[in-house]
Coordinates of C-alpha atoms in Angstrom, one line a residue:
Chain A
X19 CA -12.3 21.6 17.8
X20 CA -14.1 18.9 16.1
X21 CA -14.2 19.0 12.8
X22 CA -13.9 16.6 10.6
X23 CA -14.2 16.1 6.5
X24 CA -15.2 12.9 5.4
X25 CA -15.2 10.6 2.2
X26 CA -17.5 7.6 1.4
X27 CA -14.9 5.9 0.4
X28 CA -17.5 3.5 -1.0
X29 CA -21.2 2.9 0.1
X30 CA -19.9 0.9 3.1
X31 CA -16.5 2.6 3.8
X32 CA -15.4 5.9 5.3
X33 CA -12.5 7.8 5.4
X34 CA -12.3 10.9 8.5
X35 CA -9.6 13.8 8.4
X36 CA -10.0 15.9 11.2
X37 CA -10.2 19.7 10.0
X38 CA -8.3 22.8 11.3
X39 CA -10.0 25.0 8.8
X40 CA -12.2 25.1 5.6
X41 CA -10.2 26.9 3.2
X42 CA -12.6 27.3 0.1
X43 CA -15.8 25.5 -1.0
X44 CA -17.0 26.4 -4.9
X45 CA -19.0 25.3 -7.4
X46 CA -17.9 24.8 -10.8
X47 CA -19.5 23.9 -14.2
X48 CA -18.6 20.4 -13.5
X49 CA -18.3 19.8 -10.2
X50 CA -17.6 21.0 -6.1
X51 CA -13.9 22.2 -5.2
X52 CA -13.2 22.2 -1.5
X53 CA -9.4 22.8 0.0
X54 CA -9.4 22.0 3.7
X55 CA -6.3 22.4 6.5
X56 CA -6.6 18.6 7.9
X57 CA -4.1 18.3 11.7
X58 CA -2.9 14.9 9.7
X59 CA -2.2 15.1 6.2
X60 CA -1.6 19.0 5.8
X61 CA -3.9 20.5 2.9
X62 CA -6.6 18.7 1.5
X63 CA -7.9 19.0 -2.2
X64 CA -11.4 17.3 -2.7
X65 CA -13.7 17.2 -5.9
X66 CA -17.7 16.4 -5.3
X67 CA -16.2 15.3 -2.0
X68 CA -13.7 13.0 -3.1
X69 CA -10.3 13.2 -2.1
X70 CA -7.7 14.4 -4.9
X71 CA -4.5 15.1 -3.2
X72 CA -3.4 16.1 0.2
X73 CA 0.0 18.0 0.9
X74 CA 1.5 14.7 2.8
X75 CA 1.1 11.9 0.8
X76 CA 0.7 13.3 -3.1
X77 CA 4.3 12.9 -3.9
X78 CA 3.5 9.2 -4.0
X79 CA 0.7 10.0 -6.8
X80 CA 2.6 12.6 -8.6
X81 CA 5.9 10.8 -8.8
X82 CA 4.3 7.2 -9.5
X83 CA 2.2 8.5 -12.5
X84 CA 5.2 10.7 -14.3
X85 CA 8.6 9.2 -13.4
X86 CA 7.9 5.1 -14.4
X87 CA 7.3 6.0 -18.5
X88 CA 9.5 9.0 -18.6
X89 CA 12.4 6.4 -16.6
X90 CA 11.8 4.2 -19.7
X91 CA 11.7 6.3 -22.9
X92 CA 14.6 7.4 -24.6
X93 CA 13.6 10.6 -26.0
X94 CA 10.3 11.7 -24.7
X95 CA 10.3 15.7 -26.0
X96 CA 6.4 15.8 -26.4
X97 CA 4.0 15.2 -23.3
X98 CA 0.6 15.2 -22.6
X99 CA -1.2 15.0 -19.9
X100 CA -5.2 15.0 -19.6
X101 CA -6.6 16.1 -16.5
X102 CA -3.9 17.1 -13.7
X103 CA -4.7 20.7 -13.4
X104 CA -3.6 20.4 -10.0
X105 CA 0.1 21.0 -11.4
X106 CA 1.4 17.9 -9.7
X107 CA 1.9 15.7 -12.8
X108 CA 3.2 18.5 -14.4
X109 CA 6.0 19.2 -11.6
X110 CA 7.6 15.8 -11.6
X111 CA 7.6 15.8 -15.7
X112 CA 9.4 19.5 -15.1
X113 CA 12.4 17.2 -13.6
X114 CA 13.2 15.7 -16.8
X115 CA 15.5 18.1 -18.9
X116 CA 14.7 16.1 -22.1
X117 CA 11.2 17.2 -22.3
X118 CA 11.1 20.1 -24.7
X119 CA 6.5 20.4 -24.4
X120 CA 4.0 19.2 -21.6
X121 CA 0.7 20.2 -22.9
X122 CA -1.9 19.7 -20.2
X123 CA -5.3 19.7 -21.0
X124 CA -8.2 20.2 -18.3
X125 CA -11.4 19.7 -18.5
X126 CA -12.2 22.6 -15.5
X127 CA -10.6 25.9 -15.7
X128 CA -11.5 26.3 -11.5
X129 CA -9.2 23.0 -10.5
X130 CA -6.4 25.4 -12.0
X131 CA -7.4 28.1 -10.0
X132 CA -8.6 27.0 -7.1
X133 CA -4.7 25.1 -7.1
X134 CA -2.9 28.1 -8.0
X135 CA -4.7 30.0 -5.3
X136 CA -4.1 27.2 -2.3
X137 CA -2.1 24.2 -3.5
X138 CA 1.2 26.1 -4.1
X139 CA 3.5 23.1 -3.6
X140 CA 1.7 21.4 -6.4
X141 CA 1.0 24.4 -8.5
X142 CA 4.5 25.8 -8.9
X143 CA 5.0 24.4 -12.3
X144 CA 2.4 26.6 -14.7
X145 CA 5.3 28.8 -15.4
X146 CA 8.2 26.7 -17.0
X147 CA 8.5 27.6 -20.6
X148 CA 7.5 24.3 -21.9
X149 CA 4.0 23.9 -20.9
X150 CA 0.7 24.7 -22.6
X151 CA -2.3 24.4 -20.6
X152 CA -5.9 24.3 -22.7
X153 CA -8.7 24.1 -20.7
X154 CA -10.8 21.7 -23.1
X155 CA -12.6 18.1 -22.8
X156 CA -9.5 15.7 -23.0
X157 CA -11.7 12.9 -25.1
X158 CA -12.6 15.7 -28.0
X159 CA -9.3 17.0 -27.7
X160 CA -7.3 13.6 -28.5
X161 CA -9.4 13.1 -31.3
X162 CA -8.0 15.5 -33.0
X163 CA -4.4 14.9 -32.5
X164 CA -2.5 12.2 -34.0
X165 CA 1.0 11.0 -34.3
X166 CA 1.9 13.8 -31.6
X167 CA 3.1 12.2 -28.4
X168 CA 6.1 10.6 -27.1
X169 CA 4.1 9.8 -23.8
X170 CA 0.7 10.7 -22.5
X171 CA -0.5 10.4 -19.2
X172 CA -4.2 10.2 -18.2
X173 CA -4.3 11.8 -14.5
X174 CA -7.9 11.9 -14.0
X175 CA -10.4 12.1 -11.2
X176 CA -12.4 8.5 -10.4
X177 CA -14.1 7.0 -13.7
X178 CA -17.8 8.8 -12.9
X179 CA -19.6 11.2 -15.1
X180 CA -17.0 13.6 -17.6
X181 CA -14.5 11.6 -16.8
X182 CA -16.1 8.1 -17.3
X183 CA -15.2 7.9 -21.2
X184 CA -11.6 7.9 -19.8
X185 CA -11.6 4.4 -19.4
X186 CA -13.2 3.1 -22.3
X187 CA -11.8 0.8 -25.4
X188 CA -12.8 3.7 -27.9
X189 CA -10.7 6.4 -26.3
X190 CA -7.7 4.1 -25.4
X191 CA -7.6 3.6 -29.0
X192 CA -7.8 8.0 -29.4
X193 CA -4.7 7.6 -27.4
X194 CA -3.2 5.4 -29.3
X195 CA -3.1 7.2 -32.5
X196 CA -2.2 10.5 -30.6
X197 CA 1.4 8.7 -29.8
X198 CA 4.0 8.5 -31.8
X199 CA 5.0 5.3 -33.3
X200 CA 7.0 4.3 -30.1
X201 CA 4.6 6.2 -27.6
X202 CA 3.7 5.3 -23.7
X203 CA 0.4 6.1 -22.2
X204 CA 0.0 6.3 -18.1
X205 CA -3.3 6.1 -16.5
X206 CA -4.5 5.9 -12.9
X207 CA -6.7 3.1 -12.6
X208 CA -8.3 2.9 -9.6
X209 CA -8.0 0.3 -6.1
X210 CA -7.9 -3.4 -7.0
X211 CA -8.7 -4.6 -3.5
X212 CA -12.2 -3.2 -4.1
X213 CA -12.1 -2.4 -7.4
X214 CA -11.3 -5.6 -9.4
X215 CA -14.2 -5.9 -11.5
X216 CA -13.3 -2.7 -13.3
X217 CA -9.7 -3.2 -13.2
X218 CA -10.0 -6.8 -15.3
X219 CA -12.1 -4.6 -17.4
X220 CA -9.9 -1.9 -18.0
X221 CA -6.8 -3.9 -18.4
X222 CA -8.8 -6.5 -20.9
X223 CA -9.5 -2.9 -23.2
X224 CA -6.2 -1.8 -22.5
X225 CA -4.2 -5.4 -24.3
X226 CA -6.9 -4.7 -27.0
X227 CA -5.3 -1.9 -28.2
X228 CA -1.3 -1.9 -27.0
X229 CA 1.2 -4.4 -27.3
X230 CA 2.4 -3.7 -23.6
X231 CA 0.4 -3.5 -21.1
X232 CA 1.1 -4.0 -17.3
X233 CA -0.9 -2.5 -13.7
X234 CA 1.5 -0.9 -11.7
X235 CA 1.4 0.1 -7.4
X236 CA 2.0 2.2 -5.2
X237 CA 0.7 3.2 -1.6
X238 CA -1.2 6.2 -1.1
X239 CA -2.4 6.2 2.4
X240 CA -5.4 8.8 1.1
X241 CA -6.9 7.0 -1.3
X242 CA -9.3 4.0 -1.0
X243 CA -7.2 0.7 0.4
X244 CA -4.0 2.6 0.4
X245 CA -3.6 0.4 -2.7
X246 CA -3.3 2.7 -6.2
X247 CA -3.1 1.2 -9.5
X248 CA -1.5 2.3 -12.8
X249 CA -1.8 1.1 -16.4
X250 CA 1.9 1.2 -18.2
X251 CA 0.5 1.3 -22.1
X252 CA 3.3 1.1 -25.0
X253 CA 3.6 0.5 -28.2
X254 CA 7.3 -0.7 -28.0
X255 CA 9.3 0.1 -24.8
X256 CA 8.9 -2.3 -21.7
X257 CA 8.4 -0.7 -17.9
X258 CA 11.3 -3.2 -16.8
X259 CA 13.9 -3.9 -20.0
X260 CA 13.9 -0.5 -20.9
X261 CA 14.3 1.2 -17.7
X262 CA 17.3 3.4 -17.5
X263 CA 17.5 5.0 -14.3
X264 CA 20.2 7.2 -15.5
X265 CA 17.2 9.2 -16.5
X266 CA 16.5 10.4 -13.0
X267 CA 20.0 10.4 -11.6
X268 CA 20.1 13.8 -11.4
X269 CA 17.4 14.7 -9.6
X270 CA 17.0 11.4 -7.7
X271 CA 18.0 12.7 -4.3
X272 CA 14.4 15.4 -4.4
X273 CA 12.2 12.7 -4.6
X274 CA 10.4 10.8 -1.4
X275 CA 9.5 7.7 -2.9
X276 CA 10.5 6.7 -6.7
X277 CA 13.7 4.9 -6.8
X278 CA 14.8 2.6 -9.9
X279 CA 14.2 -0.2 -7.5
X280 CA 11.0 0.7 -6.5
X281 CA 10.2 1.3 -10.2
X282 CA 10.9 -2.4 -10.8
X283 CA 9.0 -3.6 -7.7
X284 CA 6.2 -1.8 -8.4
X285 CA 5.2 -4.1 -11.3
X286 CA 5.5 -6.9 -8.8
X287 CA 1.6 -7.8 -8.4
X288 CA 0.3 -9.4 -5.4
X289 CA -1.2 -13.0 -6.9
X290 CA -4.7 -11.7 -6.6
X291 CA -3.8 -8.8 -8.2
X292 CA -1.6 -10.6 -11.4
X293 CA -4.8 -13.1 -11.3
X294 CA -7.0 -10.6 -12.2
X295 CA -5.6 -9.1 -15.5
X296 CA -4.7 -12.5 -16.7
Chain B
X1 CA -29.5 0.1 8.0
X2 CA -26.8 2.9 9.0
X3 CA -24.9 1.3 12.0
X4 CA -20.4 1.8 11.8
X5 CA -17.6 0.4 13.4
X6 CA -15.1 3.5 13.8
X7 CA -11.6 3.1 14.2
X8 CA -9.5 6.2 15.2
X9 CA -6.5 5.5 13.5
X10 CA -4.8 8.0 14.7
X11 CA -6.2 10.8 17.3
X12 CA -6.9 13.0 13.3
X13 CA -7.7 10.3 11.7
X14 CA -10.5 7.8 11.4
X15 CA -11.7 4.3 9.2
X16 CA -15.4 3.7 8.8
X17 CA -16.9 0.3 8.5
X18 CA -20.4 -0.1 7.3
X19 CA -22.0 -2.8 10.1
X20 CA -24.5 -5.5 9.5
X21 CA -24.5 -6.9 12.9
X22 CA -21.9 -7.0 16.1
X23 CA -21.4 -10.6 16.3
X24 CA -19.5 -10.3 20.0
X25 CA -18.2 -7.7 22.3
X26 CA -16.5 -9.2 25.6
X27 CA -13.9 -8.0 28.0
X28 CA -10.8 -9.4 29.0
X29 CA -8.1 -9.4 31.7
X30 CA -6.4 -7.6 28.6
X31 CA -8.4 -5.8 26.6
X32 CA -11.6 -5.6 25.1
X33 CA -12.7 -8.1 22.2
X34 CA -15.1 -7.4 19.8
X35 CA -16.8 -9.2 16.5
X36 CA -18.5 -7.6 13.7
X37 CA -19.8 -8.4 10.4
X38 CA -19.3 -5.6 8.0
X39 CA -20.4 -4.9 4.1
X40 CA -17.0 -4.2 2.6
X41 CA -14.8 -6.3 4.7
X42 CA -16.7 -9.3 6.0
X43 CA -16.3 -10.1 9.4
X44 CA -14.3 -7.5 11.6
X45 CA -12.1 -8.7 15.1
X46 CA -11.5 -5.6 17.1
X47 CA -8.9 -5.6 20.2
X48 CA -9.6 -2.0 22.2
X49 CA -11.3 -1.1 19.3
X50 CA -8.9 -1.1 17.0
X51 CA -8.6 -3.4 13.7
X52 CA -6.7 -6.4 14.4
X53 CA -8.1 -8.5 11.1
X54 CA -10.9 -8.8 8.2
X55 CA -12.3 -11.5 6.8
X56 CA -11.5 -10.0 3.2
X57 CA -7.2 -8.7 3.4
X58 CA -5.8 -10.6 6.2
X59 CA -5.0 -12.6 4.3
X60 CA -2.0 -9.7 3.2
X61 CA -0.8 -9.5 6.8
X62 CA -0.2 -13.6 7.2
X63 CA 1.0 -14.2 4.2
X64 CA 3.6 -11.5 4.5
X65 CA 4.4 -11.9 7.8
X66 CA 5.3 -15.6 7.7
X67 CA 6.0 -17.0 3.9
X68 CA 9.3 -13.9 3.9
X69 CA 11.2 -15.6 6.4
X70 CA 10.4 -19.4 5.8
X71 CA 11.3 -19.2 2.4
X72 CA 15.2 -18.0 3.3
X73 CA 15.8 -20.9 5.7
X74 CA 16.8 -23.8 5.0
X75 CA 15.7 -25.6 7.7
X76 CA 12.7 -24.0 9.7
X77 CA 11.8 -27.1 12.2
X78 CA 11.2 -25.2 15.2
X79 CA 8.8 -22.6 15.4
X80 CA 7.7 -19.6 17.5
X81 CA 5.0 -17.3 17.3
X82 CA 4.6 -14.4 19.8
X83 CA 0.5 -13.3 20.1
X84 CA -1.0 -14.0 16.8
X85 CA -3.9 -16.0 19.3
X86 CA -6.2 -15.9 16.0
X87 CA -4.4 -18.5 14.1
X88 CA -3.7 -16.7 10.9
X89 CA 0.0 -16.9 11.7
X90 CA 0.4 -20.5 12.3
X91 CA -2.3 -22.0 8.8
X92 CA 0.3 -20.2 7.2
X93 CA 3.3 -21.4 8.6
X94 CA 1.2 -25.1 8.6
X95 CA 2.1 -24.9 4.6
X96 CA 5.4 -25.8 5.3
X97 CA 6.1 -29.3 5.5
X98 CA 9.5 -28.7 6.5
X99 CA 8.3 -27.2 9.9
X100 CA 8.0 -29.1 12.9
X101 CA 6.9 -27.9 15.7
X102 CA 5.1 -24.5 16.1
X103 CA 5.0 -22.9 19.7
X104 CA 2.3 -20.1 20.2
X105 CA 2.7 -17.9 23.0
X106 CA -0.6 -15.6 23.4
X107 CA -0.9 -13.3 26.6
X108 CA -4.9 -13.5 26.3
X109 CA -7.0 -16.7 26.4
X110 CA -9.6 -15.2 25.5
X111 CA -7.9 -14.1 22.1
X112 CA -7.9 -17.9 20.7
X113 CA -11.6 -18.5 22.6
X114 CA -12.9 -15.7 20.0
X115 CA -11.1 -16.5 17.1
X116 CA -11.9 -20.3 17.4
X117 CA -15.9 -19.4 17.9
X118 CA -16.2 -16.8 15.2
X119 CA -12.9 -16.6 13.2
X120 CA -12.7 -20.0 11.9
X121 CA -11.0 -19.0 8.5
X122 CA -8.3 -17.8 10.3
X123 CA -8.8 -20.3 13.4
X124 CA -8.2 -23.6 11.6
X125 CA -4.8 -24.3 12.1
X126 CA -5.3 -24.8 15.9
X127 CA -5.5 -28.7 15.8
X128 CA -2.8 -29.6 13.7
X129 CA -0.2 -32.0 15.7
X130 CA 2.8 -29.5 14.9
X131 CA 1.0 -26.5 17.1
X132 CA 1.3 -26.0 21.0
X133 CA -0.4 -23.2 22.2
X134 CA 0.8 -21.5 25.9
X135 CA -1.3 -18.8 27.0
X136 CA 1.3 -16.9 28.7
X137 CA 3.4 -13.5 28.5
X138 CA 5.5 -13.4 25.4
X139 CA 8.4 -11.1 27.2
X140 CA 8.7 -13.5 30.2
X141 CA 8.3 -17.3 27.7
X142 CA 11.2 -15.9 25.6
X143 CA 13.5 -14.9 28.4
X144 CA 13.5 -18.3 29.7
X145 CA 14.3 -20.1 26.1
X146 CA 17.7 -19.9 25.0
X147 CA 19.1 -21.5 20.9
X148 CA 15.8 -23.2 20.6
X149 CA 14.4 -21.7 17.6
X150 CA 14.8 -21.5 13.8
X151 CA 12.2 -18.8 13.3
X152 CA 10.5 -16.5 15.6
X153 CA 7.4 -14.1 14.6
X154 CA 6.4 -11.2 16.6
X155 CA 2.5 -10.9 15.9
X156 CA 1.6 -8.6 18.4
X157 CA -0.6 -5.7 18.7
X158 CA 0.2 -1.7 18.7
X159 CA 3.4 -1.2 20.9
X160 CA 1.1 0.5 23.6
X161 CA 0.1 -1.0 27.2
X162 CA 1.6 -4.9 27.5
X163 CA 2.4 -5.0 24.1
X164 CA 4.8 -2.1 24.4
X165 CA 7.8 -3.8 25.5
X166 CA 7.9 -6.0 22.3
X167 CA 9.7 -3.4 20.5
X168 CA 12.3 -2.6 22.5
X169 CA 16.0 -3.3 22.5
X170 CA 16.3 -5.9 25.5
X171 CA 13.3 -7.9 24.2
X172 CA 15.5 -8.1 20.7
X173 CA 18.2 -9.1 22.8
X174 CA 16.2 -12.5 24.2
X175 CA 14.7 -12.9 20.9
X176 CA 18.5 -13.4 19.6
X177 CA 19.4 -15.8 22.7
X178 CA 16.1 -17.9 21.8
X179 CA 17.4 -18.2 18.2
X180 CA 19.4 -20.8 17.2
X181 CA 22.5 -19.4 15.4
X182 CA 21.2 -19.3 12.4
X183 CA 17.9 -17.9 13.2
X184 CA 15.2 -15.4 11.8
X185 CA 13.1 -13.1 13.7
X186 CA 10.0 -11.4 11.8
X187 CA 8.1 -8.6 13.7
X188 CA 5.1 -6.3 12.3
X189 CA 6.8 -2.6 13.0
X190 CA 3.5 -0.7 12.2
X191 CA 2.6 2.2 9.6
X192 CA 6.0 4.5 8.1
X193 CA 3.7 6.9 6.5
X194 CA 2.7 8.5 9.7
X195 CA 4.7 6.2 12.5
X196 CA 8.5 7.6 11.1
X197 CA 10.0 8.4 14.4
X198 CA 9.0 5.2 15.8
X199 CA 10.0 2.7 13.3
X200 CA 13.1 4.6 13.1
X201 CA 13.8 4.0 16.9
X202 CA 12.5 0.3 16.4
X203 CA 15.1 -0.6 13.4
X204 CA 17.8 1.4 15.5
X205 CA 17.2 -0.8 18.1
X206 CA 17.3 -4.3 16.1
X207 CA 20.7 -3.4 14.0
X208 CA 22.0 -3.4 17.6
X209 CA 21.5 -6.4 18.2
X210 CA 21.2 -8.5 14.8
X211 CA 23.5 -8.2 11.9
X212 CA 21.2 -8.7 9.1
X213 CA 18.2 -5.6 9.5
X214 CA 15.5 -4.3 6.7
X215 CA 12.2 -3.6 6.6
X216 CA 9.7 -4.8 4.1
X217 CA 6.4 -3.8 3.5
X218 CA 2.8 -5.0 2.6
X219 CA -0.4 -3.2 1.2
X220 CA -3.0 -3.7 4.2
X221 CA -6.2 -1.9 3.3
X222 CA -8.4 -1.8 7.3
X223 CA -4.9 -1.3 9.1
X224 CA -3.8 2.8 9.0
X225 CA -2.4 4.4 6.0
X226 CA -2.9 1.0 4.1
X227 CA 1.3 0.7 4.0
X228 CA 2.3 -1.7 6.5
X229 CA 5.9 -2.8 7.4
X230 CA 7.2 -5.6 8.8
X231 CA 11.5 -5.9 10.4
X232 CA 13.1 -9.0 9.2
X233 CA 16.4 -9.9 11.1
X234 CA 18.5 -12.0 10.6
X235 CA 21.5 -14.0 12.3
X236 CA 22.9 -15.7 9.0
X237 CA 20.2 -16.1 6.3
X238 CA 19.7 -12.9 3.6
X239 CA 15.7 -11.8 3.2
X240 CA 16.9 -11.7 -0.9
X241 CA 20.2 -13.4 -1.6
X242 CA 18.9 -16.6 0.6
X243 CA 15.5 -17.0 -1.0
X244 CA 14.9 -20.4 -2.4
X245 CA 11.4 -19.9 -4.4
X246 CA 11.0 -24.0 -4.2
X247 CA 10.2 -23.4 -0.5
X248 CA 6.7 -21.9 -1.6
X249 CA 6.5 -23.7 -4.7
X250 CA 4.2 -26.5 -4.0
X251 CA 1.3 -24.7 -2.1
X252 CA 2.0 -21.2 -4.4
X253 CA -1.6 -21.6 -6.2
X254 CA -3.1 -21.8 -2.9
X255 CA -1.8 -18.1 -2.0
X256 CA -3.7 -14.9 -3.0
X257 CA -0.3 -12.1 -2.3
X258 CA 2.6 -14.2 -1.7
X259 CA 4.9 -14.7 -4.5
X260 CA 8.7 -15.0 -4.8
X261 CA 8.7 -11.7 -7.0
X262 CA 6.3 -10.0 -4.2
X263 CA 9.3 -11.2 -1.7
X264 CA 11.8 -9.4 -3.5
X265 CA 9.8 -6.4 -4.2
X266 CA 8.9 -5.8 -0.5
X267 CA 12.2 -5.1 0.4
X268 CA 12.3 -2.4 -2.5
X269 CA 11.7 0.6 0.1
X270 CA 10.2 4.1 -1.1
X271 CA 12.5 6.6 -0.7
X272 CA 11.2 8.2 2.6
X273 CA 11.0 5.2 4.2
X274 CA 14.7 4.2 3.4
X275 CA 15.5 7.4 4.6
X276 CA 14.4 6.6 8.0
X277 CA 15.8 3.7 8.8
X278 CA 19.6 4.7 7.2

C-alpha cells in the first residue's frame, strides 16, 4: 500500500509518513482532527494537518515541556497547563508526587476526545485525582486568575489563528500575574532554524515581562527541523542553579530522554541560536 | 513553480524540498551526483539521491564533526579525513593553526569536481598548502598507514554499498594502527531515533577496540529525524575532561553552532539513546 500523510512543513518543505490506516478524520469548532496508523512513527495525531504528536517520538515533547520547571521548583502544588488536551503534559506532571492540582484548560473539547478515544498512551492521565480539565479559551481564562500558580505551562498548537494571542507581550504579562510570587511559565516556542524571526520576537516579549528567561532544546524528529524550542519564564528560580534532580529520582528510570544532565545541556544554545535572543 | 527534490529517508519516510532549479545531475563510477537549488535550504548536493549537505545547516554537520575532537588535543599536526570530497570537513579543520598537514582521502573524483564547480562555500578550503587530496579507497589508504596521525575523521556516507565497511570492527582496528598513540578518531554514526540497532552494533564495535568511546550528537535539520550522532574515540585524550576552550577561542565569532558549552552538552545523551549504547 501506498499511502502516505503529509505536512507542509512550510511553503517549501514537506514532511511524508507512510499510512497503514486512517483512523478518524473530524471537524471541530476550531479546527480538523485526524489520527493515522503511520509503519514509522506508530499513531499519528494531526490538527488542520499539522502534526501534534506521534506515539514514537512524543515522550521527547511531553517530558521536555513538564520535567525542566518542575526539576527546578521547590514546591510546585498548583499547575496549569493551557492547551495539552492530548493528556501528554499532564502525564509527565502526574510523576511528580508534590503536585497536589494540574488544571488543564483546552480550548477544544474534540482534542480530548478524539485522545481519549485513540491516543491511550497519552491520554491515561484524565483520571488522577488532582486534575481539573475546563474546556474554555486559555487567554480569557488567565485573565481571570491571579496569584494562582506555582508553574504554568503553555502547550499549544503552532502560533496561527486561536492560538496566535499565545505568543504575545499582553498575555505573557496575563501569565505573569496568574503565578505566584515565585512562579515558572513553560512554553513551546516553535523551530529556530526556520523560525528565528519569531523566536527573537518572542524571547524580546518574554525578558519584557520576567526576570528569567532562557530558550531551551530538544530533538523531535516530527516536528519541523527536528530542532524544538522552549521558553523557561521565572520570576525567581533559575533552569540551571536551581535544579534539583532529586526531584525526579524516583521515577527517573520511566523516562526515554530527560536526564538532569540533559536538563542542563539543553540550555546549551548553538551560537546562532544564543545570537538570536541576545 | 511546483517542482521537489524527495528524499526517502527511510523506506516510511520521506523529506520534501521545494526546487527552483537542478543545477547538475551526473553519474559516477560510484554513485550518482546531483545539484539543486531549493527555497528553504539553498543549494542541495545529493549522492544516490539522498541529502549529503545544504547550503543553509551544514554548517551543523562540519562544525560538529571536526571542532569536538580538535579542541581535546593538544597537538593535532597531522590530519586525516576519510570522504568528506566537498571540503566542509577540511575549512573547518583550516581554523586551526596548530594543524599541519591535512590528508583527504575521497573514493570519488567526481565528488571534489562537483563540489569545487557548484559548492564553493563549502569547497574553499581546497587550495590551502596544509591540504593533500588522494582520490583513493579510504579502507585500503588506512591499511597501509601505521602511527601517522593525530586525528582521523570518518566523513562518509550511509554505511550501505562501499561505504559499508567504514563501520565495522576491523576498519576500527586500522583506524587505531594509523593513530599515533595519542590519537582521536571522529566518525558520523547516523540517526538513534530510528537507526538503534545499528548504532548500537557500531559503538559495540569501537569500545572493542578503543578505550575511550561516547557518542555525541548534533541537530541536523535535511539529514533524517533531525538528531544526528557522531562516535568520538579516543586513545588518551577525554571528549570533556581534556577540552581546552582556547583551542577555539580565536576564530569562535566566526562559528554559527560550535561553542565550548555546545561541546559539553553534546555528550549529554537522552535517555534512550544512553540506553543503547550501555
Amino acid at each position: 500500500m501506498n499511502l502516505w500523510f503529509t505536512e507542509n512543513q512550510t511553503d517549501n518543505l514537506r514532511l511524508s509518513f507512510r499510512v497503514k490506516n486512517l483512523v478518524e478524520f473530524r471537524k471541530s469548532k476550531f479546527q480538523t482532527l485526524a489520527v493515522y496508523d503511520t509503519v514509522e512513527y506508530g499513531r499519528l495525531f494531526t490538527l488542520d494537518d499539522f502534526v501534534m504528536l506521534t506515539e514514537k517520538d512524543e515522550f521527547v515533547y511531553h517530558e521536555m515541556i513538564s520535567h525542566i520547571a518542575l526539576s527546578c521548583h521547590p514546591k510546585p502544588e498548583n499547575i496549569l497547563v493551557i492547551g495539552g488536551g492530548d493528556g501528554g503534559t499532564i502525564r509527565e506532571i502526574e510523576r511528580h508526587s508534590r503536585v497536589k492540582n494540574i488544571t488543564l484548560v483546552e480550548i477544544d473539547r474534540e482534542v480530548v476526545e478524539i485522545s481519549k478515544k485513540h491516543l491511550p498512551f497519552v491520554a491515561c492521565g484524565f483520571d488522577d485525582e488532582r486534575v481539573s480539565v475546563i474546556i474554555d479559551d486559555g487567554i480569557e481564562y488567565i485573565k481571570n486568575h491571579k496569584n494562582k500558580f506555582d508553574i504554568i505551562f503553555i502547550d499549544s498548537t503552532d502560533p496561527v489563528a486561536f492560538a496566535e494571542g499565545l505568543f504575545h507581550t499582553d498575555f505573557y504579562k496575563f501569565v505573569f500575574d496568574a503565578l505566584k510570587k515565585d512562579g515558572i511559565m513553560v512554553a513551546q516556542t516553535e523551530y529556530p532554524f526556520l523560525k528565528g524571526d519569531f523566536i527573537k520576537e518572542v524571547f524580546s516579549s518574554l525578558k519584557q515581562v520576567f526576570p528569567i528567561v532562557s530558550p531551551y532544546l530538544a530533538f523531535i524528529p516530527t516536528y519541523p527541523t527536528g530542532m524544538w524550542s522552549f521558553a523557561f519564564a521565572s520570576k525567581k528560580y533559575h533552569y540551571i542553579n536551581d535544579l534539583n534532580p532529586e526531584f525526579t529520582k524516583d521515577f527517573a528510570e520511566k523516562l526515554k530522554y530527560y536526564t538532569p544532565e540533559v536538563h542542563k545541556a539543553a540550555f546549551a544554545l548553538p551560537k546562532f541560536v544564543k545570537d538570536l535572543i541576545e
